[in-house]
GROMACS .gro file of C-alpha atoms in nm:
model
  401
    1MET     CA    1   3.300   5.560 -19.356
    2CYS     CA    2   3.085   5.385 -19.122
    3PRO     CA    3   3.168   5.344 -18.786
    4SER     CA    4   3.285   4.943 -18.734
    5ASP     CA    5   3.137   4.738 -18.427
    6GLU     CA    6   3.468   4.785 -18.285
    7ASP     CA    7   3.444   5.131 -18.193
    8VAL     CA    8   2.997   5.120 -18.150
    9CYS     CA    9   3.082   4.774 -17.885
   10HIS     CA   10   3.345   4.926 -17.688
   11PRO     CA   11   3.278   5.291 -17.518
   12PRO     CA   12   3.011   5.178 -17.400
   13ARG     CA   13   3.136   4.824 -17.212
   14VAL     CA   14   3.411   5.127 -17.033
   15GLN     CA   15   3.141   5.348 -16.872
   16ASN     CA   16   2.970   5.062 -16.724
   17LEU     CA   17   3.291   4.899 -16.635
   18THR     CA   18   3.325   5.262 -16.443
   19SER     CA   19   3.011   5.364 -16.312
   20ALA     CA   20   2.985   5.002 -16.124
   21LYS     CA   21   3.395   5.064 -15.978
   22THR     CA   22   3.256   5.397 -15.827
   23ILE     CA   23   2.898   5.246 -15.736
   24ASN     CA   24   3.123   4.969 -15.549
   25ASP     CA   25   3.297   5.243 -15.333
   26GLY     CA   26   3.038   5.347 -15.296
   27ALA     CA   27   2.955   5.084 -15.169
   28SER     CA   28   3.285   5.027 -14.992
   29VAL     CA   29   3.260   5.374 -14.788
   30MET     CA   30   2.951   5.307 -14.725
   31TYR     CA   31   2.995   4.980 -14.539
   32THR     CA   32   3.283   5.092 -14.390
   33VAL     CA   33   3.066   5.350 -14.219
   34VAL     CA   34   2.754   5.232 -14.197
   35THR     CA   35   3.014   5.008 -13.987
   36CYS     CA   36   3.199   5.308 -13.712
   37THR     CA   37   2.904   5.369 -13.655
   38GLU     CA   38   2.825   4.994 -13.571
   39ASN     CA   39   3.075   5.032 -13.319
   40SER     CA   40   3.040   5.397 -13.256
   41ILE     CA   41   2.699   5.253 -13.139
   42GLU     CA   42   2.839   5.000 -12.975
   43GLU     CA   43   3.082   5.140 -12.785
   44GLU     CA   44   2.837   5.411 -12.670
   45GLU     CA   45   2.630   5.120 -12.542
   46HIS     CA   46   2.918   4.984 -12.363
   47ALA     CA   47   2.935   5.312 -12.172
   48PHE     CA   48   2.660   5.343 -12.131
   49VAL     CA   49   2.626   4.997 -11.976
   50GLN     CA   50   2.955   5.117 -11.748
   51LEU     CA   51   2.687   5.435 -11.605
   52GLN     CA   52   2.434   5.210 -11.495
   53GLU     CA   53   2.719   4.911 -11.332
   54GLU     CA   54   2.867   5.267 -11.179
   55LEU     CA   55   2.503   5.404 -11.057
   56LYS     CA   56   2.446   5.082 -10.982
   57ASN     CA   57   2.770   5.031 -10.708
   58VAL     CA   58   2.657   5.391 -10.585
   59GLY     CA   59   2.335   5.297 -10.488
   60SER     CA   60   2.439   5.024 -10.323
   61SER     CA   61   2.730   5.281 -10.130
   62ILE     CA   62   2.432   5.431 -10.037
   63ASP     CA   63   2.221   5.130  -9.897
   64THR     CA   64   2.545   5.064  -9.779
   65LEU     CA   65   2.595   5.400  -9.598
   66ASN     CA   66   2.151   5.349  -9.510
   67THR     CA   67   2.271   5.036  -9.281
   68ASN     CA   68   2.566   5.177  -9.151
   69LEU     CA   69   2.357   5.476  -9.101
   70GLU     CA   70   2.112   5.278  -8.948
   71GLN     CA   71   2.351   5.075  -8.676
   72LEU     CA   72   2.470   5.369  -8.608
   73ASN     CA   73   2.163   5.468  -8.433
   74GLN     CA   74   2.106   5.154  -8.303
   75ARG     CA   75   2.401   5.157  -8.102
   76LYS     CA   76   2.307   5.518  -7.985
   77ALA     CA   77   2.017   5.411  -7.866
   78ASN     CA   78   2.189   5.122  -7.682
   79CYS     CA   79   2.437   5.390  -7.596
   80LEU     CA   80   2.137   5.576  -7.436
   81ASN     CA   81   1.992   5.264  -7.248
   82LYS     CA   82   2.295   5.221  -7.100
   83MET     CA   83   2.301   5.595  -6.958
   84GLN     CA   84   1.947   5.582  -6.848
   85HIS     CA   85   2.027   5.277  -6.660
   86LEU     CA   86   2.383   5.371  -6.506
   87GLN     CA   87   2.181   5.707  -6.347
   88GLU     CA   88   1.833   5.516  -6.287
   89ARG     CA   89   2.140   5.290  -6.140
   90ILE     CA   90   2.367   5.526  -5.972
   91SER     CA   91   1.967   5.688  -5.826
   92ARG     CA   92   1.829   5.402  -5.667
   93GLU     CA   93   2.235   5.396  -5.515
   94GLY     CA   94   2.149   5.731  -5.414
   95THR     CA   95   2.527   5.825  -5.479
   96THR     CA   96   2.403   6.195  -5.376
   97ASP     CA   97   2.245   6.146  -5.047
   98VAL     CA   98   2.544   5.936  -5.019
   99VAL     CA   99   2.814   6.259  -5.167
  100GLN     CA  100   2.612   6.484  -4.955
  101ARG     CA  101   2.660   6.291  -4.647
  102LEU     CA  102   2.981   6.238  -4.730
  103SER     CA  103   3.053   6.680  -4.747
  104SER     CA  104   2.821   6.686  -4.387
  105LEU     CA  105   3.067   6.379  -4.273
  106SER     CA  106   3.352   6.573  -4.366
  107GLN     CA  107   3.244   6.895  -4.225
  108SER     CA  108   3.119   6.748  -3.914
  109LEU     CA  109   3.443   6.548  -3.860
  110LYS     CA  110   3.675   6.903  -3.966
  111ALA     CA  111   3.437   7.066  -3.628
  112LEU     CA  112   3.507   6.707  -3.480
  113GLU     CA  113   3.845   6.736  -3.467
  114MET     CA  114   3.853   7.128  -3.391
  115GLN     CA  115   3.624   7.023  -3.050
  116GLU     CA  116   3.875   6.762  -3.010
  117SER     CA  117   4.175   6.926  -2.942
  118GLU     CA  118   3.962   7.226  -2.761
  119HIS     CA  119   3.910   7.002  -2.567
  120LYS     CA  120   4.137   6.858  -2.514
  121SER     CA  121   4.318   7.156  -2.416
  122ASN     CA  122   4.057   7.264  -2.139
  123CYS     CA  123   4.150   6.883  -1.975
  124ASN     CA  124   4.431   6.972  -1.994
  125ALA     CA  125   4.406   7.351  -1.859
  126LYS     CA  126   4.163   7.173  -1.559
  127TYR     CA  127   4.387   6.859  -1.475
  128SER     CA  128   4.692   7.060  -1.481
  129LYS     CA  129   4.473   7.340  -1.281
  130LEU     CA  130   4.319   7.001  -1.055
  131GLN     CA  131   4.656   6.845  -0.993
  132ALA     CA  132   4.783   7.223  -0.835
  133GLU     CA  133   4.463   7.244  -0.621
  134VAL     CA  134   4.578   6.869  -0.449
  135ASN     CA  135   4.847   6.940  -0.459
  136GLU     CA  136   4.780   7.229  -0.248
  137LEU     CA  137   4.500   7.019  -0.058
  138GLU     CA  138   4.736   6.770   0.008
  139ASN     CA  139   5.049   7.052   0.109
  140ILE     CA  140   4.765   7.232   0.394
  141ILE     CA  141   4.657   6.876   0.516
  142CYS     CA  142   5.002   6.803   0.521
  143GLY     CA  143   5.178   7.087   0.641
  144ASN     CA  144   5.216   7.180   1.038
  145ASP     CA  145   5.151   7.566   1.014
  146ASP     CA  146   4.798   7.558   1.242
  147ALA     CA  147   4.712   7.963   1.172
  148ASN     CA  148   4.747   7.864   0.766
  149LEU     CA  149   4.549   7.524   0.806
  150SER     CA  150   4.297   7.698   0.943
  151HIS     CA  151   4.250   8.021   0.789
  152GLY     CA  152   4.210   7.763   0.483
  153ILE     CA  153   3.990   7.505   0.594
  154ASN     CA  154   3.671   7.831   0.706
  155HIS     CA  155   3.721   7.973   0.392
  156SER     CA  156   3.685   7.647   0.242
  157LEU     CA  157   3.417   7.530   0.464
  158TYR     CA  158   3.274   7.921   0.356
  159ASN     CA  159   3.246   7.856   0.017
  160SER     CA  160   3.131   7.499   0.064
  161LEU     CA  161   2.813   7.588   0.282
  162GLU     CA  162   2.796   7.967  -0.003
  163ARG     CA  163   2.701   7.635  -0.294
  164LEU     CA  164   2.498   7.482  -0.041
  165ASN     CA  165   2.207   7.705   0.014
  166SER     CA  166   2.286   7.789  -0.349
  167ALA     CA  167   2.210   7.438  -0.421
  168LYS     CA  168   1.925   7.477  -0.192
  169ARG     CA  169   1.712   7.761  -0.331
  170LYS     CA  170   1.786   7.590  -0.650
  171CYS     CA  171   1.638   7.293  -0.561
  172GLN     CA  172   1.196   7.216  -0.511
  173GLY     CA  173   1.296   6.974  -0.240
  174PRO     CA  174   1.466   6.941   0.083
  175ALA     CA  175   1.864   6.918   0.008
  176GLN     CA  176   1.979   6.549  -0.012
  177PRO     CA  177   2.319   6.490   0.103
  178SER     CA  178   2.532   6.343  -0.181
  179HIS     CA  179   2.736   5.997  -0.177
  180GLY     CA  180   3.029   6.209  -0.064
  181GLN     CA  181   2.858   6.341   0.276
  182VAL     CA  182   2.748   6.077   0.316
  183GLN     CA  183   3.120   5.891   0.306
  184VAL     CA  184   3.318   6.145   0.525
  185ALA     CA  185   3.002   6.111   0.809
  186HIS     CA  186   3.068   5.775   0.773
  187PHE     CA  187   3.478   5.821   0.829
  188LEU     CA  188   3.425   6.069   1.120
  189CYS     CA  189   3.199   5.902   1.263
  190PRO     CA  190   3.263   5.559   1.189
  191ASN     CA  191   3.017   5.456   1.508
  192TYR     CA  192   2.734   5.608   1.388
  193THR     CA  193   2.418   5.495   1.165
  194SER     CA  194   2.357   5.673   0.833
  195ALA     CA  195   1.983   5.834   0.927
  196GLN     CA  196   2.235   5.941   1.222
  197THR     CA  197   2.540   6.062   1.019
  198LEU     CA  198   2.217   6.278   0.788
  199GLY     CA  199   2.106   6.434   1.140
  200ILE     CA  200   2.505   6.557   1.166
  201ILE     CA  201   2.566   6.732   0.854
  202SER     CA  202   2.151   6.841   0.832
  203ARG     CA  203   2.229   6.991   1.203
  204ALA     CA  204   2.544   7.080   1.115
  205VAL     CA  205   2.371   7.284   0.763
  206GLU     CA  206   2.187   7.436   0.959
  207GLY     CA  207   2.439   7.536   1.246
  208LYS     CA  208   2.614   7.763   0.918
  209GLU     CA  209   2.336   7.884   0.808
  210THR     CA  210   2.241   8.049   1.161
  211GLN     CA  211   2.682   8.171   1.202
  212ALA     CA  212   2.631   8.245   0.856
  213ARG     CA  213   2.349   8.461   0.916
  214GLN     CA  214   2.427   8.571   1.284
  215GLY     CA  215   2.808   8.758   1.122
  216ASN     CA  216   3.018   8.416   1.170
  217PRO     CA  217   3.156   8.463   1.505
  218CYS     CA  218   3.366   8.166   1.410
  219LYS     CA  219   3.588   8.253   1.105
  220ALA     CA  220   3.610   8.551   1.375
  221ARG     CA  221   3.734   8.349   1.589
  222SER     CA  222   3.886   8.198   1.373
  223ARG     CA  223   4.058   8.511   1.218
  224VAL     CA  224   4.135   8.652   1.570
  225MET     CA  225   4.330   8.279   1.628
  226HIS     CA  226   4.579   8.376   1.276
  227GLN     CA  227   4.653   8.696   1.384
  228GLY     CA  228   4.783   8.472   1.761
  229LYS     CA  229   4.970   8.270   1.516
  230THR     CA  230   4.733   8.031   1.745
  231PHE     CA  231   4.499   7.717   1.692
  232VAL     CA  232   4.217   7.625   1.927
  233MET     CA  233   3.972   7.401   1.802
  234PRO     CA  234   3.558   7.584   1.801
  235TYR     CA  235   3.480   7.181   1.979
  236ASP     CA  236   3.661   6.944   2.204
  237VAL     CA  237   3.735   6.705   1.883
  238THR     CA  238   3.755   6.398   2.168
  239GLY     CA  239   3.432   6.438   2.373
  240ALA     CA  240   3.606   6.466   2.654
  241SER     CA  241   3.416   6.819   2.830
  242SER     CA  242   3.149   6.880   2.539
  243ALA     CA  243   2.777   6.883   2.717
  244ASN     CA  244   2.632   6.686   2.353
  245PRO     CA  245   3.043   6.534   2.334
  246PRO     CA  246   2.942   6.263   1.998
  247SER     CA  247   2.778   6.564   1.785
  248MET     CA  248   2.954   6.746   1.878
  249THR     CA  249   3.299   6.598   1.806
  250CYS     CA  250   3.101   6.479   1.507
  251LEU     CA  251   3.015   6.901   1.420
  252ALA     CA  252   3.321   7.011   1.481
  253THR     CA  253   3.545   6.726   1.275
  254LEU     CA  254   3.232   6.768   1.030
  255GLU     CA  255   3.298   7.121   0.980
  256ILE     CA  256   3.698   7.140   0.964
  257GLN     CA  257   3.662   6.844   0.622
  258ILE     CA  258   3.349   6.894   0.505
  259HIS     CA  259   3.499   7.142   0.243
  260VAL     CA  260   3.712   6.838   0.190
  261PRO     CA  261   3.425   6.572  -0.020
  262THR     CA  262   3.220   6.896  -0.149
  263GLU     CA  263   3.584   7.039  -0.397
  264LEU     CA  264   3.637   6.637  -0.445
  265ALA     CA  265   3.322   6.596  -0.561
  266VAL     CA  266   3.282   6.897  -0.738
  267LYS     CA  267   3.580   6.838  -0.941
  268LEU     CA  268   3.543   6.426  -0.999
  269ARG     CA  269   3.201   6.625  -1.141
  270GLU     CA  270   3.367   6.803  -1.352
  271ILE     CA  271   3.633   6.528  -1.468
  272VAL     CA  272   3.341   6.278  -1.491
  273LEU     CA  273   3.137   6.508  -1.771
  274LEU     CA  274   3.535   6.603  -1.995
  275LYS     CA  275   3.541   6.210  -1.948
  276ARG     CA  276   3.176   6.160  -2.072
  277GLN     CA  277   3.318   6.508  -2.368
  278LEU     CA  278   3.572   6.307  -2.430
  279ASP     CA  279   3.382   5.948  -2.533
  280ASP     CA  280   3.134   6.183  -2.682
  281VAL     CA  281   3.455   6.273  -2.921
  282PRO     CA  282   3.573   5.999  -3.171
  283SER     CA  283   3.898   5.799  -3.131
  284GLN     CA  284   4.154   5.778  -3.383
  285GLU     CA  285   4.047   5.431  -3.487
  286GLU     CA  286   3.703   5.576  -3.598
  287LEU     CA  287   3.864   5.891  -3.724
  288ILE     CA  288   4.064   5.551  -3.919
  289GLN     CA  289   3.752   5.370  -4.004
  290TYR     CA  290   3.537   5.689  -4.097
  291GLU     CA  291   3.850   5.778  -4.316
  292HIS     CA  292   3.879   5.454  -4.545
  293ARG     CA  293   3.542   5.423  -4.527
  294PHE     CA  294   3.521   5.784  -4.701
  295SER     CA  295   3.794   5.688  -4.907
  296GLU     CA  296   3.653   5.370  -5.054
  297LEU     CA  297   3.361   5.578  -5.129
  298TYR     CA  298   3.544   5.825  -5.344
  299VAL     CA  299   3.721   5.494  -5.553
  300HIS     CA  300   3.365   5.322  -5.625
  301ILE     CA  301   3.254   5.760  -5.704
  302GLN     CA  302   3.581   5.796  -5.956
  303GLU     CA  303   3.469   5.472  -6.092
  304LYS     CA  304   3.104   5.616  -6.135
  305LEU     CA  305   3.237   5.889  -6.330
  306ARG     CA  306   3.535   5.700  -6.524
  307GLN     CA  307   3.218   5.438  -6.652
  308THR     CA  308   3.009   5.780  -6.724
  309ARG     CA  309   3.245   5.966  -6.844
  310GLU     CA  310   3.361   5.689  -7.133
  311LEU     CA  311   3.006   5.679  -7.212
  312TYR     CA  312   2.921   6.029  -7.269
  313ALA     CA  313   3.273   5.970  -7.488
  314THR     CA  314   3.191   5.698  -7.676
  315PHE     CA  315   2.839   5.889  -7.807
  316ASN     CA  316   2.958   6.223  -7.854
  317ALA     CA  317   3.182   5.964  -8.091
  318MET     CA  318   2.882   5.792  -8.208
  319LEU     CA  319   2.730   6.121  -8.293
  320GLU     CA  320   3.050   6.290  -8.464
  321ILE     CA  321   3.034   5.993  -8.698
  322LYS     CA  322   2.647   6.017  -8.777
  323ASP     CA  323   2.718   6.339  -8.872
  324LEU     CA  324   3.035   6.296  -9.105
  325MET     CA  325   2.808   5.937  -9.256
  326LEU     CA  326   2.520   6.178  -9.267
  327LYS     CA  327   2.744   6.451  -9.505
  328GLU     CA  328   2.868   6.158  -9.662
  329THR     CA  329   2.534   5.970  -9.819
  330SER     CA  330   2.424   6.428  -9.897
  331LEU     CA  331   2.759   6.469 -10.028
  332LEU     CA  332   2.643   6.135 -10.255
  333ASN     CA  333   2.309   6.181 -10.305
  334SER     CA  334   2.424   6.542 -10.519
  335ILE     CA  335   2.663   6.333 -10.715
  336SER     CA  336   2.461   6.075 -10.816
  337SER     CA  337   2.154   6.337 -10.906
  338GLN     CA  338   2.427   6.598 -11.008
  339CYS     CA  339   2.672   6.398 -11.164
  340VAL     CA  340   2.523   6.061 -11.251
  341LEU     CA  341   2.260   6.192 -11.382
  342GLN     CA  342   2.311   6.471 -11.585
  343LYS     CA  343   2.640   6.238 -11.784
  344LEU     CA  344   2.310   5.949 -11.788
  345GLU     CA  345   2.103   6.200 -11.968
  346LYS     CA  346   2.354   6.344 -12.222
  347VAL     CA  347   2.402   5.971 -12.298
  348ARG     CA  348   2.071   5.889 -12.301
  349LEU     CA  349   2.096   6.214 -12.526
  350THR     CA  350   2.350   6.096 -12.807
  351LEU     CA  351   2.269   5.749 -12.817
  352GLU     CA  352   1.939   5.845 -12.939
  353ALA     CA  353   2.093   6.065 -13.217
  354GLU     CA  354   2.300   5.749 -13.236
  355ARG     CA  355   2.096   5.592 -13.359
  356ASN     CA  356   1.906   5.823 -13.571
  357VAL     CA  357   2.233   5.846 -13.747
  358ARG     CA  358   2.272   5.465 -13.763
  359ASP     CA  359   1.842   5.444 -13.883
  360ALA     CA  360   1.923   5.704 -14.131
  361VAL     CA  361   2.295   5.539 -14.237
  362LYS     CA  362   2.118   5.169 -14.287
  363GLN     CA  363   1.836   5.345 -14.468
  364ARG     CA  364   2.109   5.514 -14.720
  365TYR     CA  365   2.277   5.146 -14.681
  366ALA     CA  366   1.965   4.984 -14.781
  367ALA     CA  367   1.925   5.216 -15.069
  368ALA     CA  368   2.296   5.144 -15.215
  369ILE     CA  369   2.195   4.758 -15.182
  370VAL     CA  370   1.913   4.786 -15.366
  371GLU     CA  371   2.080   5.003 -15.643
  372GLN     CA  372   2.408   4.765 -15.672
  373ARG     CA  373   2.154   4.441 -15.716
  374SER     CA  374   2.014   4.662 -15.941
  375CYS     CA  375   2.365   4.787 -16.125
  376TYR     CA  376   2.502   4.414 -16.053
  377SER     CA  377   2.173   4.302 -16.298
  378LEU     CA  378   2.294   4.599 -16.519
  379LEU     CA  379   2.599   4.474 -16.526
  380LYS     CA  380   2.452   4.112 -16.609
  381ALA     CA  381   2.324   4.205 -16.836
  382PHE     CA  382   2.576   4.443 -17.036
  383GLN     CA  383   2.839   4.099 -17.028
  384GLU     CA  384   2.540   3.899 -17.210
  385GLU     CA  385   2.421   4.121 -17.411
  386CYS     CA  386   2.847   4.206 -17.484
  387THR     CA  387   2.863   3.858 -17.491
  388LYS     CA  388   2.580   3.808 -17.775
  389ASN     CA  389   2.716   4.108 -17.930
  390GLU     CA  390   3.114   3.915 -17.980
  391ARG     CA  391   2.910   3.529 -18.024
  392LEU     CA  392   2.744   3.768 -18.373
  393ARG     CA  393   3.096   3.951 -18.459
  394SER     CA  394   3.257   3.616 -18.416
  395LEU     CA  395   2.949   3.497 -18.696
  396SER     CA  396   2.926   3.779 -18.906
  397SER     CA  397   3.348   3.770 -18.925
  398GLU     CA  398   3.304   3.456 -19.018
  399ILE     CA  399   3.008   3.466 -19.249
  400LEU     CA  400   3.196   3.794 -19.462
  401PRO     CA  401   3.483   3.704 -19.503
   0.00000   0.00000   0.00000
């Protein structure tokens, strides 16, 4: 029994349909794989672009840090220039010399204060001593005890003569009478000229020197008169019974009163010396002016010191900021070199691998497309043959009843 046409034709048609379905499924799978790979490649490219943007941002941040570092270096240089100008100004104004002078002046001020206190104490002591001596002289002159008066006069006259002798030994030329002695001589002998008065004084001094060399009989006589409680002038003061009345009268009066101007002259000289020493000591107003000037100088130095400290503080702050910026730039460079570059290299490697996979998939896809086209052409030819077969069957069925 031979098979019919339907049995012969239908099974190959079913096989061709299943093969076409498998080809379509494979093509769709390949298409999905290709689309997935393309999507993954696009994502990788997008990630790569993002990494490049991050790298650009890191580079821009590094550039900004470098510009900030340059600005800090410029500010540091400006601070150094300001400090140098300030030091030059300080050296030009001579503040160190002023400080040294201030310290020396303060020390000299303390020494002058001590000297002033010492001079004041000495002046007070000498003033009290001189006042006591003046009071004693006034009491002696105004007193009624002739014996004490003669004894004091002789003692003071002897002391004044000793001082005159010592002064004459020290002098190179002849001894000149002092202004106080001339005034005393004029007071005692107003009827004589200055030359006669000086002659009288010189003769009195020479007489006293001879008396001192001969044993000072006037002193012994005054001592005897003091013991007898009587006071007798060695010469007639009135000048009525003397052989040389004017000279002897003035000489006697000069011998009695010579110690008063000499002592007063010595005391006056001491007072003048003390006044000169007191004039050398600065007054309270000068000390106040010194104190004000020292205070102004101290304020000026403190202001300069404050400005210097501020400049040093800003300089140290700039140095710290510079160190921090250098550390930050080194950290960013290490991060960019270690992390970003490594990640970029990995992304490049993965991108190359994905590109290789994409190329392989594209090749497979192209092969699948070629196979699909061939399948489509075969399917079309098969369908044409099937239509021809159907037409032939219909014709054969019409021909053969």
